[in-house]
mmCIF file of C-alpha atoms and ligand atoms in Angstrom:
data_model
loop_
_atom_site.group_PDB
_atom_site.id
_atom_site.type_symbol
_atom_site.label_atom_id
_atom_site.label_comp_id
_atom_site.label_asym_id
_atom_site.label_seq_id
_atom_site.Cartn_x
_atom_site.Cartn_y
_atom_site.Cartn_z
ATOM 1 C CA MET A 18 109.845 8.625 13.936
ATOM 2 C CA LYS A 19 108.705 6.179 11.287
ATOM 3 C CA LEU A 20 110.190 2.696 11.277
ATOM 4 C CA LYS A 21 111.832 3.284 7.936
ATOM 5 C CA ASP A 22 113.644 6.383 9.214
ATOM 6 C CA GLU A 23 115.338 4.539 12.012
ATOM 7 C CA LYS A 24 118.942 3.671 11.425
ATOM 8 C CA LYS A 25 119.889 0.008 11.588
ATOM 9 C CA ILE A 26 122.936 -2.065 12.393
ATOM 10 C CA GLY A 27 124.634 -3.173 9.182
ATOM 11 C CA ILE A 28 126.238 -6.600 9.242
ATOM 12 C CA PHE A 29 128.141 -8.276 6.441
ATOM 13 C CA ASP A 30 129.715 -11.635 5.910
ATOM 14 C CA SER A 31 130.982 -13.721 3.017
ATOM 15 C CA GLY A 32 127.688 -15.609 3.143
ATOM 16 C CA VAL A 33 125.394 -17.247 5.614
ATOM 17 C CA GLY A 34 127.845 -17.702 8.519
ATOM 18 C CA GLY A 35 127.624 -14.141 9.821
ATOM 19 C CA LEU A 36 124.085 -14.912 10.883
ATOM 20 C CA THR A 37 125.628 -16.508 13.988
ATOM 21 C CA VAL A 38 126.833 -13.004 14.856
ATOM 22 C CA ALA A 39 123.451 -11.469 13.994
ATOM 23 C CA ARG A 40 121.821 -14.092 16.225
ATOM 24 C CA GLU A 41 123.946 -13.143 19.221
ATOM 25 C CA ILE A 42 123.370 -9.426 18.614
ATOM 26 C CA LEU A 43 119.600 -9.893 18.467
ATOM 27 C CA LYS A 44 119.696 -12.069 21.575
ATOM 28 C CA ILE A 45 121.014 -9.215 23.696
ATOM 29 C CA LEU A 46 119.611 -6.313 21.668
ATOM 30 C CA PRO A 47 116.160 -7.613 20.713
ATOM 31 C CA PHE A 48 114.809 -4.227 19.639
ATOM 32 C CA GLU A 49 117.641 -3.383 17.278
ATOM 33 C CA GLN A 50 117.046 -3.697 13.567
ATOM 34 C CA ILE A 51 119.597 -5.225 11.276
ATOM 35 C CA ILE A 52 120.486 -5.016 7.627
ATOM 36 C CA TYR A 53 122.398 -8.159 6.747
ATOM 37 C CA PHE A 54 124.411 -8.656 3.598
ATOM 38 C CA GLY A 55 125.790 -12.095 2.714
ATOM 39 C CA ASP A 56 128.143 -12.166 -0.254
ATOM 40 C CA THR A 57 126.948 -15.589 -1.376
ATOM 41 C CA ALA A 58 128.103 -15.056 -4.973
ATOM 42 C CA ARG A 59 131.738 -14.802 -3.892
ATOM 43 C CA CYS A 60 131.767 -17.053 -0.827
ATOM 44 C CA PRO A 61 134.048 -18.471 0.571
ATOM 45 C CA TYR A 62 136.473 -15.702 1.516
ATOM 46 C CA GLY A 63 138.620 -18.054 3.608
ATOM 47 C CA PRO A 64 140.985 -19.232 0.854
ATOM 48 C CA ARG A 65 141.225 -15.840 -0.922
ATOM 49 C CA SER A 66 144.037 -13.264 -0.979
ATOM 50 C CA LYS A 67 144.099 -10.129 1.160
ATOM 51 C CA LYS A 68 143.700 -7.949 -1.946
ATOM 52 C CA ILE A 69 140.507 -9.676 -3.066
ATOM 53 C CA VAL A 70 138.980 -9.879 0.431
ATOM 54 C CA ARG A 71 139.614 -6.126 0.797
ATOM 55 C CA GLU A 72 137.997 -5.342 -2.545
ATOM 56 C CA PHE A 73 134.941 -7.429 -1.735
ATOM 57 C CA SER A 74 134.655 -6.017 1.785
ATOM 58 C CA LEU A 75 134.827 -2.469 0.451
ATOM 59 C CA GLN A 76 131.894 -3.134 -1.871
ATOM 60 C CA ASN A 77 129.950 -4.764 0.956
ATOM 61 C CA VAL A 78 130.403 -1.662 3.120
ATOM 62 C CA ASN A 79 129.363 0.592 0.228
ATOM 63 C CA PHE A 80 126.187 -1.438 -0.123
ATOM 64 C CA LEU A 81 125.386 -1.261 3.606
ATOM 65 C CA LEU A 82 125.941 2.502 3.551
ATOM 66 C CA SER A 83 123.217 2.761 0.921
ATOM 67 C CA GLN A 84 120.837 1.198 3.468
ATOM 68 C CA ASN A 85 120.771 3.838 6.196
ATOM 69 C CA VAL A 86 122.955 2.075 8.754
ATOM 70 C CA LYS A 87 124.393 3.644 11.917
ATOM 71 C CA PHE A 88 127.100 1.104 12.612
ATOM 72 C CA ILE A 89 128.743 -1.759 10.739
ATOM 73 C CA VAL A 90 129.711 -5.155 12.077
ATOM 74 C CA VAL A 91 132.216 -7.078 9.998
ATOM 75 C CA ALA A 92 130.896 -10.476 11.018
ATOM 76 C CA CYS A 93 133.247 -12.452 8.787
ATOM 77 C CA ASN A 94 136.435 -13.457 10.599
ATOM 78 C CA THR A 95 138.372 -13.530 7.317
ATOM 79 C CA SER A 96 137.255 -9.982 6.416
ATOM 80 C CA SER A 97 137.923 -8.787 9.954
ATOM 81 C CA ALA A 98 141.400 -10.288 9.790
ATOM 82 C CA LEU A 99 142.350 -9.061 6.331
ATOM 83 C CA ALA A 100 140.287 -5.938 5.748
ATOM 84 C CA LEU A 101 139.064 -4.233 8.940
ATOM 85 C CA ASP A 102 141.984 -1.783 9.302
ATOM 86 C CA PHE A 103 141.793 -1.020 5.598
ATOM 87 C CA LEU A 104 138.039 -0.317 5.859
ATOM 88 C CA LYS A 105 138.349 1.801 8.998
ATOM 89 C CA LYS A 106 140.779 4.091 7.165
ATOM 90 C CA ARG A 107 138.335 4.591 4.324
ATOM 91 C CA PHE A 108 134.990 5.075 6.036
ATOM 92 C CA GLU A 109 133.768 7.387 8.764
ATOM 93 C CA ILE A 110 130.991 5.132 10.004
ATOM 94 C CA PRO A 111 131.927 3.248 13.197
ATOM 95 C CA MET A 112 132.832 -0.378 12.521
ATOM 96 C CA MET A 113 133.641 -3.417 14.574
ATOM 97 C CA GLY A 114 135.128 -6.754 13.611
ATOM 98 C CA VAL A 115 135.017 -10.085 15.421
ATOM 99 C CA ILE A 116 138.725 -10.639 16.079
ATOM 100 C CA GLU A 117 139.320 -8.220 18.950
ATOM 101 C CA PRO A 118 136.278 -9.258 20.989
ATOM 102 C CA GLY A 119 137.228 -12.938 20.591
ATOM 103 C CA ALA A 120 140.852 -12.247 21.482
ATOM 104 C CA LYS A 121 139.793 -10.298 24.584
ATOM 105 C CA GLY A 122 137.527 -13.164 25.647
ATOM 106 C CA ALA A 123 140.444 -15.597 25.417
ATOM 107 C CA VAL A 124 142.817 -13.349 27.364
ATOM 108 C CA GLU A 125 140.226 -13.118 30.142
ATOM 109 C CA ALA A 126 139.527 -16.849 30.152
ATOM 110 C CA THR A 127 142.956 -18.475 29.997
ATOM 111 C CA LYS A 128 144.616 -19.537 33.217
ATOM 112 C CA ASN A 129 147.561 -21.539 31.907
ATOM 113 C CA LYS A 130 148.201 -18.929 29.171
ATOM 114 C CA LYS A 131 147.957 -21.480 26.383
ATOM 115 C CA VAL A 132 145.347 -20.548 23.838
ATOM 116 C CA GLY A 133 144.349 -22.244 20.602
ATOM 117 C CA VAL A 134 142.643 -20.421 17.759
ATOM 118 C CA ILE A 135 140.909 -22.081 14.839
ATOM 119 C CA GLY A 136 139.616 -20.399 11.692
ATOM 120 C CA THR A 137 139.859 -20.276 7.915
ATOM 121 C CA LEU A 138 143.173 -20.285 6.105
ATOM 122 C CA GLY A 139 142.935 -16.508 5.549
ATOM 123 C CA THR A 140 142.226 -15.723 9.199
ATOM 124 C CA ILE A 141 144.925 -18.021 10.529
ATOM 125 C CA SER A 142 147.662 -17.016 8.087
ATOM 126 C CA SER A 143 146.966 -13.317 8.716
ATOM 127 C CA GLY A 144 148.117 -13.769 12.326
ATOM 128 C CA SER A 145 145.388 -11.329 13.411
ATOM 129 C CA TYR A 146 144.258 -13.232 16.494
ATOM 130 C CA VAL A 147 147.863 -13.660 17.584
ATOM 131 C CA LYS A 148 148.523 -9.918 17.187
ATOM 132 C CA ALA A 149 145.327 -8.974 18.993
ATOM 133 C CA ILE A 150 146.069 -11.299 21.931
ATOM 134 C CA HIS A 151 149.697 -10.217 22.222
ATOM 135 C CA LYS A 152 148.629 -6.594 22.317
ATOM 136 C CA MET A 153 146.851 -7.461 25.576
ATOM 137 C CA ASP A 154 149.204 -10.081 27.005
ATOM 138 C CA LYS A 155 152.555 -10.971 25.478
ATOM 139 C CA LYS A 156 153.018 -13.973 27.744
ATOM 140 C CA ILE A 157 150.210 -15.973 26.214
ATOM 141 C CA ILE A 158 151.338 -18.760 23.928
ATOM 142 C CA ILE A 159 149.024 -19.096 20.974
ATOM 143 C CA TYR A 160 148.510 -22.102 18.747
ATOM 144 C CA PRO A 161 146.740 -21.113 15.523
ATOM 145 C CA LEU A 162 145.218 -23.780 13.292
ATOM 146 C CA SER A 163 143.083 -23.625 10.164
ATOM 147 C CA CYS A 164 140.163 -26.029 9.890
ATOM 148 C CA PRO A 165 138.702 -25.221 6.462
ATOM 149 C CA LEU A 166 136.490 -28.310 6.195
ATOM 150 C CA PHE A 167 134.352 -27.148 9.117
ATOM 151 C CA VAL A 168 132.723 -24.522 6.876
ATOM 152 C CA SER A 169 131.358 -26.971 4.306
ATOM 153 C CA LEU A 170 130.431 -29.547 6.952
ATOM 154 C CA THR A 171 128.313 -26.949 8.744
ATOM 155 C CA GLU A 172 126.634 -25.771 5.559
ATOM 156 C CA GLU A 173 125.907 -29.393 4.626
ATOM 157 C CA GLY A 174 124.134 -29.779 7.953
ATOM 158 C CA PHE A 175 126.746 -32.306 9.126
ATOM 159 C CA ILE A 176 126.528 -31.111 12.699
ATOM 160 C CA ASN A 177 126.050 -34.225 14.768
ATOM 161 C CA LYS A 178 127.591 -36.739 12.396
ATOM 162 C CA LYS A 179 130.281 -39.232 13.162
ATOM 163 C CA ALA A 180 132.290 -38.070 10.130
ATOM 164 C CA THR A 181 132.370 -34.524 11.478
ATOM 165 C CA TYR A 182 133.470 -35.747 14.861
ATOM 166 C CA LEU A 183 136.305 -37.751 13.283
ATOM 167 C CA ILE A 184 137.426 -34.774 11.218
ATOM 168 C CA ALA A 185 137.300 -32.542 14.297
ATOM 169 C CA GLU A 186 139.351 -35.061 16.243
ATOM 170 C CA GLU A 187 141.931 -35.228 13.489
ATOM 171 C CA TYR A 188 142.130 -31.457 13.105
ATOM 172 C CA LEU A 189 142.318 -30.739 16.819
ATOM 173 C CA LYS A 190 144.858 -33.422 17.715
ATOM 174 C CA PRO A 191 147.846 -31.010 17.677
ATOM 175 C CA LEU A 192 146.000 -28.549 19.930
ATOM 176 C CA LYS A 193 145.169 -31.268 22.432
ATOM 177 C CA LYS A 194 148.849 -32.131 22.653
ATOM 178 C CA LYS A 195 149.680 -28.522 23.529
ATOM 179 C CA ARG A 196 147.398 -28.629 26.569
ATOM 180 C CA ILE A 197 145.613 -25.408 25.782
ATOM 181 C CA ASP A 198 142.924 -24.403 28.279
ATOM 182 C CA THR A 199 141.117 -21.989 25.942
ATOM 183 C CA LEU A 200 140.097 -22.313 22.308
ATOM 184 C CA ILE A 201 138.836 -19.449 20.141
ATOM 185 C CA LEU A 202 136.224 -20.365 17.561
ATOM 186 C CA GLY A 203 137.561 -17.896 15.010
ATOM 187 C CA CYS A 204 135.114 -18.492 12.195
ATOM 188 C CA THR A 205 131.456 -17.610 11.765
ATOM 189 C CA HIS A 206 130.464 -21.252 11.250
ATOM 190 C CA TYR A 207 132.184 -22.839 14.207
ATOM 191 C CA PRO A 208 129.665 -21.941 16.947
ATOM 192 C CA LEU A 209 127.354 -24.495 15.325
ATOM 193 C CA LEU A 210 129.987 -27.147 15.917
ATOM 194 C CA LYS A 211 130.555 -26.315 19.579
ATOM 195 C CA GLY A 212 129.333 -29.732 20.738
ATOM 196 C CA VAL A 213 131.542 -31.621 18.293
ATOM 197 C CA ILE A 214 134.574 -29.459 19.041
ATOM 198 C CA ARG A 215 134.072 -29.749 22.788
ATOM 199 C CA ASN A 216 133.802 -33.519 22.485
ATOM 200 C CA ALA A 217 136.824 -33.834 20.252
ATOM 201 C CA MET A 218 138.880 -31.761 22.682
ATOM 202 C CA LYS A 219 137.710 -33.826 25.627
ATOM 203 C CA LYS A 220 138.892 -37.250 24.577
ATOM 204 C CA SER A 221 141.935 -37.651 26.736
ATOM 205 C CA GLU A 222 143.531 -40.484 24.818
ATOM 206 C CA GLY A 223 147.325 -40.352 25.189
ATOM 207 C CA PHE A 224 146.952 -37.334 27.325
ATOM 208 C CA PRO A 225 148.331 -36.803 30.801
ATOM 209 C CA LYS A 226 145.456 -36.525 33.245
ATOM 210 C CA ASP A 227 147.242 -34.237 35.668
ATOM 211 C CA SER A 228 146.937 -30.463 35.980
ATOM 212 C CA SER A 229 145.413 -28.213 33.282
ATOM 213 C CA SER A 230 143.280 -31.108 32.186
ATOM 214 C CA ILE A 231 141.903 -30.919 28.668
ATOM 215 C CA GLU A 232 138.426 -31.501 30.119
ATOM 216 C CA ASN A 233 138.473 -27.856 31.052
ATOM 217 C CA VAL A 234 138.991 -26.262 27.668
ATOM 218 C CA THR A 235 136.931 -23.086 27.462
ATOM 219 C CA LEU A 236 135.482 -22.403 24.038
ATOM 220 C CA ILE A 237 135.435 -18.729 23.107
ATOM 221 C CA ASP A 238 132.636 -17.859 20.749
ATOM 222 C CA SER A 239 133.747 -14.737 18.866
ATOM 223 C CA ALA A 240 130.121 -14.079 17.829
ATOM 224 C CA GLU A 241 128.965 -13.945 21.454
ATOM 225 C CA LYS A 242 131.833 -11.684 22.511
ATOM 226 C CA THR A 243 131.285 -9.384 19.543
ATOM 227 C CA ALA A 244 127.606 -8.972 20.413
ATOM 228 C CA LEU A 245 128.566 -7.856 23.924
ATOM 229 C CA ASP A 246 130.990 -5.283 22.502
ATOM 230 C CA VAL A 247 128.371 -4.067 20.007
ATOM 231 C CA LYS A 248 125.951 -3.471 22.870
ATOM 232 C CA ARG A 249 128.592 -1.689 24.927
ATOM 233 C CA PHE A 250 129.559 0.525 21.998
ATOM 234 C CA LEU A 251 125.994 1.501 21.025
ATOM 235 C CA LEU A 252 125.170 2.275 24.638
ATOM 236 C CA GLU A 253 128.263 4.412 25.067
ATOM 237 C CA LYS A 254 127.594 6.373 21.876
ATOM 238 C CA ASP A 255 123.899 6.675 22.602
ATOM 239 C CA LEU A 256 123.139 4.893 19.338
ATOM 240 C CA LEU A 257 120.689 2.306 20.637
ATOM 241 C CA ARG A 258 117.264 2.242 19.026
ATOM 242 C CA LYS A 259 114.825 4.255 21.088
ATOM 243 C CA SER A 260 111.657 2.446 20.047
ATOM 244 C CA ASP A 261 110.432 -0.871 21.443
ATOM 245 C CA LYS A 262 108.157 -1.479 18.460
ATOM 246 C CA GLU A 263 108.606 -4.806 16.680
ATOM 247 C CA PRO A 264 111.926 -4.515 14.813
ATOM 248 C CA SER A 265 112.091 -5.184 11.109
ATOM 249 C CA HIS A 266 115.213 -6.750 9.653
ATOM 250 C CA LYS A 267 116.363 -6.985 6.070
ATOM 251 C CA PHE A 268 118.476 -9.664 4.476
ATOM 252 C CA PHE A 269 120.362 -9.245 1.203
ATOM 253 C CA VAL A 270 122.608 -11.591 -0.748
ATOM 254 C CA SER A 271 124.591 -11.431 -3.975
ATOM 255 C CA ASP A 272 123.332 -14.832 -5.201
ATOM 256 C CA GLN A 273 120.756 -17.564 -4.522
ATOM 257 C CA PRO A 274 118.389 -15.873 -2.051
ATOM 258 C CA ASP A 275 116.259 -19.013 -1.673
ATOM 259 C CA LYS A 276 119.216 -21.140 -0.649
ATOM 260 C CA PHE A 277 120.229 -18.475 1.866
ATOM 261 C CA LYS A 278 116.721 -18.338 3.272
ATOM 262 C CA LYS A 279 116.638 -22.080 3.861
ATOM 263 C CA LEU A 280 120.162 -22.447 5.190
ATOM 264 C CA GLY A 281 120.082 -19.179 7.089
ATOM 265 C CA GLN A 282 117.482 -20.285 9.596
ATOM 266 C CA ARG A 283 119.905 -22.797 11.066
ATOM 267 C CA PHE A 284 122.502 -20.068 11.597
ATOM 268 C CA LEU A 285 120.132 -17.342 12.765
ATOM 269 C CA GLY A 286 118.020 -19.651 14.909
ATOM 270 C CA LYS A 287 114.786 -18.262 13.521
ATOM 271 C CA LYS A 288 112.827 -17.982 10.316
ATOM 272 C CA ILE A 289 113.934 -15.536 7.649
ATOM 273 C CA LYS A 290 110.906 -14.172 5.859
ATOM 274 C CA ARG A 291 112.436 -12.496 2.862
ATOM 275 C CA VAL A 292 115.819 -12.324 1.194
ATOM 276 C CA GLU A 293 116.589 -9.798 -1.525
ATOM 277 C CA LEU A 294 119.127 -10.053 -4.313
ATOM 278 C CA VAL A 295 121.765 -7.330 -4.755
ATOM 279 C CA ASP A 296 124.081 -6.730 -7.695
ATOM 280 C CA ILE A 297 127.150 -6.182 -5.533
ATOM 281 C CA ASN A 298 129.293 -5.176 -8.503
ATOM 282 C CA LYS A 299 127.371 -1.903 -8.632
ATOM 283 C CA TYR A 300 128.860 -0.836 -5.287
HETATM 284 N N1 DGL B 634 132.697 -16.213 7.127
HETATM 285 C C1 DGL B 634 133.982 -16.838 7.003
HETATM 286 C C2 DGL B 634 134.807 -16.542 8.264
HETATM 287 O O1 DGL B 634 134.288 -16.311 9.344
HETATM 288 C C3 DGL B 634 133.856 -18.329 6.784
HETATM 289 C C4 DGL B 634 133.382 -18.701 5.403
HETATM 290 C C5 DGL B 634 134.297 -18.242 4.314
HETATM 291 O O2 DGL B 634 135.412 -18.790 4.142
HETATM 292 O O3 DGL B 634 133.915 -17.313 3.611
HETATM 293 O O4 DGL B 634 136.000 -16.520 8.186
#
C-alpha cells in the first residue's frame, strides 16, 4: 500500500491548542499519521454560542472527510462539549471527543470525591464534564470554573511568568477553598500551564493542613486520557496503521499558516514543516 492510500487520524480544533492532543496521540501511537485542522480564522470557540460552534464543527468534519481519514478526534473541549453529540448523529465515521476520557480519568483518580474542572466559558457553561462524571459516579461533587485568560496567556508564551502565576492563583482560589483532590484541565491549552496550575493549587495559605491536603491535587490532562482512549479504540476496531514506515502528517488551517507553524511547535513539541491554507467556508 502506498503512503498516500493509508487512512489517517483526523483531528480538529478551533486553532493551535488541539496540537496538545495530537502530541499525546503521537507519543503513544508514533506510527500513526494525522491530518490536523485548526480553525484559526474563527478561533476562539470558547466564548461562542452552541449554534455557531456546531456549524463550525460540522464544516471542520466535512473538511477532514475530504482528506481520507479513518477516525476523527474532536480535540477542542468547547466543540466536544457543544457539538460532539450533534456531529455523531450526522456522520458515520467514528469520532471521539476529549470530555469523556477526561471525566473518566477524574472519576478514577478522586479519593475524596471532590473534583474541580476548568475550561473555557463554553465548556463550563455546557455542564458537559459534570454530566459525564455523574454518569459514572453521582456521588462526586464537581466544581466547574472557567478560566478564559489562560488561552491567551499560553498563546502569548506567558508560561513561566509571574503574571500568569498570579492570574492562576486568583482564578483557582475558589477551588482551593473547596478542598478538591482532583482537577481536570478541560481545555486544549491548559496542559502547557500544568506547572503554574500545580503551583497555584499548592500554596496552602489560609488552608487547613489536615486531611485531603491540597498538596495532593491530581491534575487530569484530558489530552493524555484521550490519546489512551484513541489507542484503545483503534486497536479494538483493528484500525491501527499496519506500516512502520516514517509517518507523514498534514496540517491545515483556515488563516495565517505561518503564525500557526511558529506557535504550533510549542504545542506539538516538535517542528511543523508545512502548513496549508483551507477555505473552510467551502465545506
Ligand atoms: N480549543 C479550545 C478548547 O479546548 C480553547 C480555545 C478556544 O476558545 O477556541 O476549549
